[in-house]
PDB file of C-alpha atoms and ligand atoms in Angstrom:
ATOM      1  CA  UNK S   1      -1.212   6.895  17.952  1.00  0.00           C
ATOM      2  CA  UNK S   2       0.336   3.606  16.917  1.00  0.00           C
ATOM      3  CA  UNK S   3       1.390   4.104  13.244  1.00  0.00           C
ATOM      4  CA  UNK S   4       2.597   1.262  10.745  1.00  0.00           C
ATOM      5  CA  UNK S   5       4.168   2.005   7.582  1.00  0.00           C
ATOM      6  CA  UNK S   6       3.386  -1.247   5.116  1.00  0.00           C
ATOM      7  CA  UNK S   7       6.335  -1.146   2.584  1.00  0.00           C
ATOM      8  CA  UNK S   8       5.688  -3.759  -0.566  1.00  0.00           C
ATOM      9  CA  UNK S   9       6.036  -3.108  -4.256  1.00  0.00           C
ATOM     10  CA  UNK S  10       2.674  -3.437  -6.250  1.00  0.00           C
ATOM     11  CA  UNK S  11       1.263  -7.373  -6.080  1.00  0.00           C
ATOM     12  CA  UNK S  12       3.612  -7.987  -3.114  1.00  0.00           C
ATOM     13  CA  UNK S  13       0.327  -8.482  -0.738  1.00  0.00           C
ATOM     14  CA  UNK S  14       0.727  -5.291   1.337  1.00  0.00           C
ATOM     15  CA  UNK S  15      -2.795  -4.273   0.892  1.00  0.00           C
ATOM     16  CA  UNK S  16      -4.118  -7.498   1.522  1.00  0.00           C
ATOM     17  CA  UNK S  17      -2.111  -7.771   4.397  1.00  0.00           C
ATOM     18  CA  UNK S  18      -2.883  -4.308   5.346  1.00  0.00           C
ATOM     19  CA  UNK S  19      -6.637  -4.817   5.537  1.00  0.00           C
ATOM     20  CA  UNK S  20      -6.029  -8.114   7.940  1.00  0.00           C
ATOM     21  CA  UNK S  21      -3.921  -6.222  10.473  1.00  0.00           C
ATOM     22  CA  UNK S  22      -6.256  -3.357  10.189  1.00  0.00           C
ATOM     23  CA  UNK S  23      -9.392  -5.594  11.638  1.00  0.00           C
ATOM     24  CA  UNK S  24      -6.734  -7.620  13.823  1.00  0.00           C
ATOM     25  CA  UNK S  25      -5.651  -4.690  15.448  1.00  0.00           C
ATOM     26  CA  UNK S  26      -8.882  -2.358  15.290  1.00  0.00           C
ATOM     27  CA  UNK S  27      -6.833   0.425  13.033  1.00  0.00           C
ATOM     28  CA  UNK S  28      -8.031   2.253   9.808  1.00  0.00           C
ATOM     29  CA  UNK S  29      -6.738   1.200   7.106  1.00  0.00           C
ATOM     30  CA  UNK S  30      -5.584   4.078   5.635  1.00  0.00           C
ATOM     31  CA  UNK S  31      -4.464   3.165   1.530  1.00  0.00           C
ATOM     32  CA  UNK S  32      -3.222   6.513  -0.677  1.00  0.00           C
ATOM     33  CA  UNK S  33      -4.083   4.751  -3.899  1.00  0.00           C
ATOM     34  CA  UNK S  34      -7.788   4.212  -2.207  1.00  0.00           C
ATOM     35  CA  UNK S  35      -7.933   7.812  -1.577  1.00  0.00           C
ATOM     36  CA  UNK S  36      -6.726   8.852  -5.042  1.00  0.00           C
ATOM     37  CA  UNK S  37      -8.801   6.374  -6.708  1.00  0.00           C
ATOM     38  CA  UNK S  38     -12.048   8.026  -4.738  1.00  0.00           C
ATOM     39  CA  UNK S  39     -11.240  11.554  -5.528  1.00  0.00           C
ATOM     40  CA  UNK S  40     -10.750  10.610  -9.836  1.00  0.00           C
ATOM     41  CA  UNK S  41     -14.631   9.002  -8.652  1.00  0.00           C
ATOM     42  CA  UNK S  42     -15.922  12.022  -7.531  1.00  0.00           C
ATOM     43  CA  UNK S  43     -13.946  14.087  -9.784  1.00  0.00           C
ATOM     44  CA  UNK S  44     -12.649  16.629  -7.382  1.00  0.00           C
ATOM     45  CA  UNK S  45      -9.800  18.647  -7.690  1.00  0.00           C
ATOM     46  CA  UNK S  46      -7.260  16.365  -5.864  1.00  0.00           C
ATOM     47  CA  UNK S  47      -8.619  13.284  -8.272  1.00  0.00           C
ATOM     48  CA  UNK S  48      -8.135  15.349 -11.408  1.00  0.00           C
ATOM     49  CA  UNK S  49      -4.526  16.134 -10.899  1.00  0.00           C
ATOM     50  CA  UNK S  50      -3.456  12.988  -9.455  1.00  0.00           C
ATOM     51  CA  UNK S  51      -5.497  10.972 -12.379  1.00  0.00           C
ATOM     52  CA  UNK S  52      -2.929  12.493 -14.742  1.00  0.00           C
ATOM     53  CA  UNK S  53      -0.048  10.946 -12.973  1.00  0.00           C
ATOM     54  CA  UNK S  54      -1.575   7.773 -12.186  1.00  0.00           C
ATOM     55  CA  UNK S  55      -3.198   6.906 -15.661  1.00  0.00           C
ATOM     56  CA  UNK S  56       0.976   6.578 -16.569  1.00  0.00           C
ATOM     57  CA  UNK S  57       1.827   4.250 -13.823  1.00  0.00           C
ATOM     58  CA  UNK S  58       3.402   7.259 -12.095  1.00  0.00           C
ATOM     59  CA  UNK S  59       3.761   8.201  -8.817  1.00  0.00           C
ATOM     60  CA  UNK S  60       1.908  11.359  -7.716  1.00  0.00           C
ATOM     61  CA  UNK S  61       3.864  14.732  -6.421  1.00  0.00           C
ATOM     62  CA  UNK S  62       5.126  14.045  -3.028  1.00  0.00           C
ATOM     63  CA  UNK S  63       3.600  17.777  -2.184  1.00  0.00           C
ATOM     64  CA  UNK S  64      -0.102  16.528  -3.180  1.00  0.00           C
ATOM     65  CA  UNK S  65      -0.284  12.641  -1.386  1.00  0.00           C
ATOM     66  CA  UNK S  66       1.472  14.095   1.859  1.00  0.00           C
ATOM     67  CA  UNK S  67      -1.351  16.625   1.922  1.00  0.00           C
ATOM     68  CA  UNK S  68      -3.859  14.061   1.345  1.00  0.00           C
ATOM     69  CA  UNK S  69      -2.598  11.849   3.716  1.00  0.00           C
ATOM     70  CA  UNK S  70      -2.182  14.644   6.567  1.00  0.00           C
ATOM     71  CA  UNK S  71      -6.210  15.811   6.437  1.00  0.00           C
ATOM     72  CA  UNK S  72      -6.134  11.827   6.700  1.00  0.00           C
ATOM     73  CA  UNK S  73      -4.611  11.704   9.419  1.00  0.00           C
ATOM     74  CA  UNK S  74      -6.619  14.163  11.256  1.00  0.00           C
ATOM     75  CA  UNK S  75      -9.939  12.471  10.661  1.00  0.00           C
ATOM     76  CA  UNK S  76     -11.830  11.205  14.386  1.00  0.00           C
ATOM     77  CA  UNK S  77     -10.974   7.769  13.210  1.00  0.00           C
ATOM     78  CA  UNK S  78      -7.113   7.693  12.984  1.00  0.00           C
ATOM     79  CA  UNK S  79      -6.736   9.272  16.687  1.00  0.00           C
ATOM     80  CA  UNK S  80      -5.637   5.795  18.333  1.00  0.00           C
ATOM     81  CA  UNK S  81      -3.453   5.210  14.692  1.00  0.00           C
ATOM     82  CA  UNK S  82      -3.293   3.820  11.425  1.00  0.00           C
ATOM     83  CA  UNK S  83      -2.046   1.203   8.978  1.00  0.00           C
ATOM     84  CA  UNK S  84      -0.615   3.379   5.845  1.00  0.00           C
ATOM     85  CA  UNK S  85      -0.589   1.477   2.569  1.00  0.00           C
ATOM     86  CA  UNK S  86       0.959   3.028  -0.301  1.00  0.00           C
ATOM     87  CA  UNK S  87       2.460   5.799   1.570  1.00  0.00           C
ATOM     88  CA  UNK S  88       5.512   6.434   1.859  1.00  0.00           C
ATOM     89  CA  UNK S  89       6.689   5.586  -1.367  1.00  0.00           C
ATOM     90  CA  UNK S  90       9.918   8.239  -1.435  1.00  0.00           C
ATOM     91  CA  UNK S  91      12.469   8.836   0.901  1.00  0.00           C
ATOM     92  CA  UNK S  92      10.956  12.764   1.005  1.00  0.00           C
ATOM     93  CA  UNK S  93       7.235  11.602   1.998  1.00  0.00           C
ATOM     94  CA  UNK S  94       9.183   9.118   4.738  1.00  0.00           C
ATOM     95  CA  UNK S  95      10.466  12.401   6.154  1.00  0.00           C
ATOM     96  CA  UNK S  96       7.251  14.835   5.809  1.00  0.00           C
ATOM     97  CA  UNK S  97       5.717  11.884   7.212  1.00  0.00           C
ATOM     98  CA  UNK S  98       8.210  11.940  10.415  1.00  0.00           C
ATOM     99  CA  UNK S  99       7.453  15.446  10.663  1.00  0.00           C
ATOM    100  CA  UNK S 100       3.997  15.720  10.474  1.00  0.00           C
ATOM    101  CA  UNK S 101       3.854  12.517  13.208  1.00  0.00           C
ATOM    102  CA  UNK S 102       6.154  14.671  15.046  1.00  0.00           C
ATOM    103  CA  UNK S 103       3.777  17.511  14.948  1.00  0.00           C
ATOM    104  CA  UNK S 104       1.304  14.960  16.457  1.00  0.00           C
ATOM    105  CA  UNK S 105       3.399  13.670  19.111  1.00  0.00           C
ATOM    106  CA  UNK S 106       3.410  10.405  17.459  1.00  0.00           C
ATOM    107  CA  UNK S 107       5.595   8.361  15.319  1.00  0.00           C
ATOM    108  CA  UNK S 108       6.339   5.210  13.133  1.00  0.00           C
ATOM    109  CA  UNK S 109       6.210   2.247  15.487  1.00  0.00           C
ATOM    110  CA  UNK S 110       7.100   0.053  12.898  1.00  0.00           C
ATOM    111  CA  UNK S 111       7.459  -0.164   8.996  1.00  0.00           C
ATOM    112  CA  UNK S 112       6.733  -3.378   7.687  1.00  0.00           C
ATOM    113  CA  UNK S 113       8.224  -4.881   4.579  1.00  0.00           C
ATOM    114  CA  UNK S 114       7.003  -7.559   2.550  1.00  0.00           C
ATOM    115  CA  UNK S 115       9.279  -8.758  -0.018  1.00  0.00           C
ATOM    116  CA  UNK S 116       8.913 -10.586  -3.072  1.00  0.00           C
ATOM    117  CA  UNK S 117      10.913 -11.138  -6.070  1.00  0.00           C
ATOM    118  CA  UNK S 118      10.403  -8.616  -8.888  1.00  0.00           C
ATOM    119  CA  UNK S 119       9.688 -11.874 -11.761  1.00  0.00           C
ATOM    120  CA  UNK S 120       7.125 -13.272  -9.168  1.00  0.00           C
ATOM    121  CA  UNK S 121       5.178  -9.540  -9.127  1.00  0.00           C
ATOM    122  CA  UNK S 122       4.590  -9.273 -12.966  1.00  0.00           C
ATOM    123  CA  UNK S 123       3.129 -12.876 -12.845  1.00  0.00           C
ATOM    124  CA  UNK S 124       0.750 -11.737  -9.819  1.00  0.00           C
ATOM    125  CA  UNK S 125       0.059  -8.266 -10.768  1.00  0.00           C
ATOM    126  CA  UNK S 126      -1.117  -9.736 -14.433  1.00  0.00           C
ATOM    127  CA  UNK S 127      -3.682 -12.118 -12.604  1.00  0.00           C
ATOM    128  CA  UNK S 128      -4.988  -9.301 -10.564  1.00  0.00           C
ATOM    129  CA  UNK S 129      -8.835  -8.810  -9.653  1.00  0.00           C
ATOM    130  CA  UNK S 130     -10.807  -6.546  -7.423  1.00  0.00           C
ATOM    131  CA  UNK S 131     -14.155  -6.253  -6.407  1.00  0.00           C
ATOM    132  CA  UNK S 132     -16.501  -3.002  -7.405  1.00  0.00           C
ATOM    133  CA  UNK S 133     -17.984  -2.457  -4.285  1.00  0.00           C
ATOM    134  CA  UNK S 134     -15.702  -3.085  -1.068  1.00  0.00           C
ATOM    135  CA  UNK S 135     -12.188  -3.507  -3.109  1.00  0.00           C
ATOM    136  CA  UNK S 136     -11.966  -7.252  -2.031  1.00  0.00           C
ATOM    137  CA  UNK S 137      -8.650  -8.515  -3.305  1.00  0.00           C
ATOM    138  CA  UNK S 138      -8.134 -11.871  -5.857  1.00  0.00           C
ATOM    139  CA  UNK S 139      -5.899 -13.438  -7.871  1.00  0.00           C
ATOM    140  CA  UNK S 140      -6.303 -15.624 -10.573  1.00  0.00           C
ATOM    141  CA  UNK S 141      -3.461 -18.016  -9.302  1.00  0.00           C
ATOM    142  CA  UNK S 142      -2.472 -17.229  -5.583  1.00  0.00           C
ATOM    143  CA  UNK S 143      -5.992 -16.436  -4.345  1.00  0.00           C
ATOM    144  CA  UNK S 144      -9.068 -17.502  -6.793  1.00  0.00           C
ATOM    145  CA  UNK S 145     -12.444 -16.603  -6.234  1.00  0.00           C
ATOM    146  CA  UNK S 146     -14.916 -19.350  -5.659  1.00  0.00           C
ATOM    147  CA  UNK S 147     -16.675 -18.531  -8.357  1.00  0.00           C
ATOM    148  CA  UNK S 148     -14.782 -16.716 -11.284  1.00  0.00           C
ATOM    149  CA  UNK S 149     -15.920 -13.111 -11.683  1.00  0.00           C
ATOM    150  CA  UNK S 150     -17.822 -12.782  -8.567  1.00  0.00           C
ATOM    151  CA  UNK S 151     -16.706 -11.689  -5.010  1.00  0.00           C
ATOM    152  CA  UNK S 152     -16.616 -14.240  -2.191  1.00  0.00           C
ATOM    153  CA  UNK S 153     -17.252 -11.824   0.783  1.00  0.00           C
ATOM    154  CA  UNK S 154     -20.420  -9.340  -1.445  1.00  0.00           C
ATOM    155  CA  UNK S 155     -20.925 -11.089  -4.641  1.00  0.00           C
ATOM    156  CA  UNK S 156     -20.195  -7.651  -6.913  1.00  0.00           C
ATOM    157  CA  UNK S 157     -18.569  -7.861  -9.876  1.00  0.00           C
ATOM    158  CA  UNK S 158     -15.013  -8.780 -10.193  1.00  0.00           C
ATOM    159  CA  UNK S 159     -12.544  -5.854 -12.643  1.00  0.00           C
ATOM    160  CA  UNK S 160      -9.114  -5.364 -13.664  1.00  0.00           C
ATOM    161  CA  UNK S 161      -7.650  -2.335 -12.596  1.00  0.00           C
ATOM    162  CA  UNK S 162      -6.345  -0.283 -16.372  1.00  0.00           C
ATOM    163  CA  UNK S 163      -2.815   0.170 -14.456  1.00  0.00           C
ATOM    164  CA  UNK S 164      -3.222  -3.662 -13.991  1.00  0.00           C
ATOM    165  CA  UNK S 165      -1.762  -4.321 -17.983  1.00  0.00           C
ATOM    166  CA  UNK S 166       1.276  -6.114 -18.225  1.00  0.00           C
ATOM    167  CA  UNK S 167       2.816  -3.213 -20.312  1.00  0.00           C
ATOM    168  CA  UNK S 168       1.429  -0.149 -17.376  1.00  0.00           C
ATOM    169  CA  UNK S 169       3.514  -3.286 -14.981  1.00  0.00           C
ATOM    170  CA  UNK S 170       6.264  -3.203 -16.153  1.00  0.00           C
ATOM    171  CA  UNK S 171       6.282   0.634 -16.067  1.00  0.00           C
ATOM    172  CA  UNK S 172       5.009   1.344 -12.075  1.00  0.00           C
ATOM    173  CA  UNK S 173       7.651  -1.566 -11.212  1.00  0.00           C
ATOM    174  CA  UNK S 174      10.759   0.421 -12.593  1.00  0.00           C
ATOM    175  CA  UNK S 175       9.734   3.696 -11.656  1.00  0.00           C
ATOM    176  CA  UNK S 176       8.213   2.483  -7.866  1.00  0.00           C
ATOM    177  CA  UNK S 177      10.760   0.050  -6.694  1.00  0.00           C
ATOM    178  CA  UNK S 178      14.205   2.473  -6.723  1.00  0.00           C
ATOM    179  CA  UNK S 179      12.419   5.356  -4.109  1.00  0.00           C
ATOM    180  CA  UNK S 180      10.961   1.936  -2.462  1.00  0.00           C
ATOM    181  CA  UNK S 181      14.486   1.085  -1.514  1.00  0.00           C
ATOM    182  CA  UNK S 182      14.954   4.457  -0.767  1.00  0.00           C
ATOM    183  CA  UNK S 183      12.095   4.209   2.091  1.00  0.00           C
ATOM    184  CA  UNK S 184      13.306   0.852   3.059  1.00  0.00           C
ATOM    185  CA  UNK S 185      16.956   2.398   3.929  1.00  0.00           C
ATOM    186  CA  UNK S 186      15.232   5.145   6.072  1.00  0.00           C
ATOM    187  CA  UNK S 187      13.406   2.710   8.521  1.00  0.00           C
ATOM    188  CA  UNK S 188      15.819   0.392   8.396  1.00  0.00           C
ATOM    189  CA  UNK S 189      18.532   3.588   9.603  1.00  0.00           C
ATOM    190  CA  UNK S 190      16.042   4.512  12.563  1.00  0.00           C
ATOM    191  CA  UNK S 191      15.676   0.644  13.345  1.00  0.00           C
ATOM    192  CA  UNK S 192      11.705  -0.106  12.838  1.00  0.00           C
ATOM    193  CA  UNK S 193      11.905  -1.876   9.891  1.00  0.00           C
ATOM    194  CA  UNK S 194      10.658  -5.463   9.687  1.00  0.00           C
ATOM    195  CA  UNK S 195      10.991  -7.562   6.585  1.00  0.00           C
ATOM    196  CA  UNK S 196       8.577 -10.252   5.697  1.00  0.00           C
ATOM    197  CA  UNK S 197       9.035 -13.079   3.299  1.00  0.00           C
ATOM    198  CA  UNK S 198       5.762 -12.009   1.367  1.00  0.00           C
ATOM    199  CA  UNK S 199       5.923 -15.437  -1.153  1.00  0.00           C
ATOM    200  CA  UNK S 200       4.436 -17.334   1.732  1.00  0.00           C
ATOM    201  CA  UNK S 201       0.650 -18.639   2.111  1.00  0.00           C
ATOM    202  CA  UNK S 202      -1.454 -15.069   3.023  1.00  0.00           C
ATOM    203  CA  UNK S 203      -1.587 -16.009   6.698  1.00  0.00           C
ATOM    204  CA  UNK S 204       1.944 -17.052   7.460  1.00  0.00           C
ATOM    205  CA  UNK S 205       2.397 -13.343   6.296  1.00  0.00           C
ATOM    206  CA  UNK S 206      -0.580 -12.469   8.982  1.00  0.00           C
ATOM    207  CA  UNK S 207       1.363 -14.347  11.544  1.00  0.00           C
ATOM    208  CA  UNK S 208       4.933 -13.622  10.740  1.00  0.00           C
ATOM    209  CA  UNK S 209       3.585  -9.381  10.936  1.00  0.00           C
ATOM    210  CA  UNK S 210       1.279  -9.778  14.105  1.00  0.00           C
ATOM    211  CA  UNK S 211       4.464 -10.895  15.506  1.00  0.00           C
ATOM    212  CA  UNK S 212       6.322  -8.292  14.771  1.00  0.00           C
ATOM    213  CA  UNK S 213       3.907  -5.809  15.415  1.00  0.00           C
ATOM    214  CA  UNK S 214       3.633  -7.417  18.847  1.00  0.00           C
ATOM    215  CA  UNK S 215       7.324  -6.940  19.923  1.00  0.00           C
ATOM    216  CA  UNK S 216       9.342  -3.458  20.396  1.00  0.00           C
ATOM    217  CA  UNK S 217      11.414  -2.795  17.412  1.00  0.00           C
ATOM    218  CA  UNK S 218      15.265  -3.487  17.640  1.00  0.00           C
ATOM    219  CA  UNK S 219      17.503  -2.737  14.648  1.00  0.00           C
ATOM    220  CA  UNK S 220      17.844  -4.982  11.312  1.00  0.00           C
ATOM    221  CA  UNK S 221      14.836  -7.463  12.533  1.00  0.00           C
ATOM    222  CA  UNK S 222      13.696  -9.853   9.742  1.00  0.00           C
ATOM    223  CA  UNK S 223      11.024 -11.999  10.740  1.00  0.00           C
ATOM    224  CA  UNK S 224      10.826 -13.644   7.203  1.00  0.00           C
ATOM    225  CA  UNK S 225      10.642 -17.874   7.789  1.00  0.00           C
TER     226      UNK S 225
HETATM  227  P1  AMP W   1      -1.566   1.848  -5.428  1.00  0.00           P
HETATM  228  O1  AMP W   1      -3.040   1.371  -5.319  1.00  0.00           O
HETATM  229  O2  AMP W   1      -1.064   2.151  -4.245  1.00  0.00           O
HETATM  230  O3  AMP W   1      -0.772   0.878  -6.378  1.00  0.00           O
HETATM  231  O4  AMP W   1      -1.894   3.297  -6.187  1.00  0.00           O
HETATM  232  C1  AMP W   1      -2.166   3.547  -7.308  1.00  0.00           C
HETATM  233  C2  AMP W   1      -1.468   4.845  -7.985  1.00  0.00           C
HETATM  234  O5  AMP W   1      -1.605   5.659  -6.803  1.00  0.00           O
HETATM  235  C3  AMP W   1      -0.179   5.149  -8.286  1.00  0.00           C
HETATM  236  O6  AMP W   1       0.327   4.032  -9.206  1.00  0.00           O
HETATM  237  C4  AMP W   1       0.233   6.408  -8.081  1.00  0.00           C
HETATM  238  O7  AMP W   1       0.059   6.928  -9.597  1.00  0.00           O
HETATM  239  C5  AMP W   1      -0.763   6.515  -7.081  1.00  0.00           C
HETATM  240  N1  AMP W   1       0.071   6.709  -5.719  1.00  0.00           N
HETATM  241  C6  AMP W   1      -0.775   6.093  -4.279  1.00  0.00           C
HETATM  242  N2  AMP W   1       0.444   6.289  -3.723  1.00  0.00           N
HETATM  243  C7  AMP W   1       1.169   6.812  -3.728  1.00  0.00           C
HETATM  244  C8  AMP W   1       2.351   8.103  -3.009  1.00  0.00           C
HETATM  245  N3  AMP W   1       2.530   7.386  -1.804  1.00  0.00           N
HETATM  246  N4  AMP W   1       2.969   8.612  -3.933  1.00  0.00           N
HETATM  247  C9  AMP W   1       3.057   8.835  -5.085  1.00  0.00           C
HETATM  248  N5  AMP W   1       2.053   8.773  -5.622  1.00  0.00           N
HETATM  249  C10 AMP W   1       1.020   7.317  -5.081  1.00  0.00           C
END
């Protein structure tokens, strides 16, 4: 089982990159935020619990997230591995993931950090649009669709997430950046962290990530241009 962890602040482009890597590496893209949004949409017990936190831009408690991810790791399509996106977001989640993978004879092969300066994150998030049917991601400034409001890939309607409003964006960054730095520390200590400059064009970030996963891990690597 090959396990890659994507790390990046909201808006860093890690979801976009995870989707591309998923296709290029043939591994499922497991995004904790997507799993929660699906649970909310289906109004499951998990969805109702998670929603209380998501609505205010807060993190869902670790115990709930870890349970959900463990279930996902045991799905048949995850047997060859996964690209985790949005999880782990805290040090306890990273430690829980190590244990869960250890029980399955696996480990995190590489933690891929897509770094982008904070002021750029706010600018990007406020311009983010998603498509209704496939979750394809656009940005008014850096990655606009050919026709405003319409998905290039499947023609469905584009919408803005409730938690991409500027006040919520700042709350999300304030709450989510400090634990993210703990997660980066965790994987730096393990020698599996790869830092990539997320300010580059999408293709350049992808190339840097693919170069990184093609080579065995070594401490303190940086694939930044
Ligand atoms: P995302 O789509 O990754 O930005 O996630 C949307 C929301 O889901 C977050 O703002 C959190 O409320 C929740 N969430 C997703 N992943 C996690 C996680 N690993 N730990 C805690 N909460 C999470």
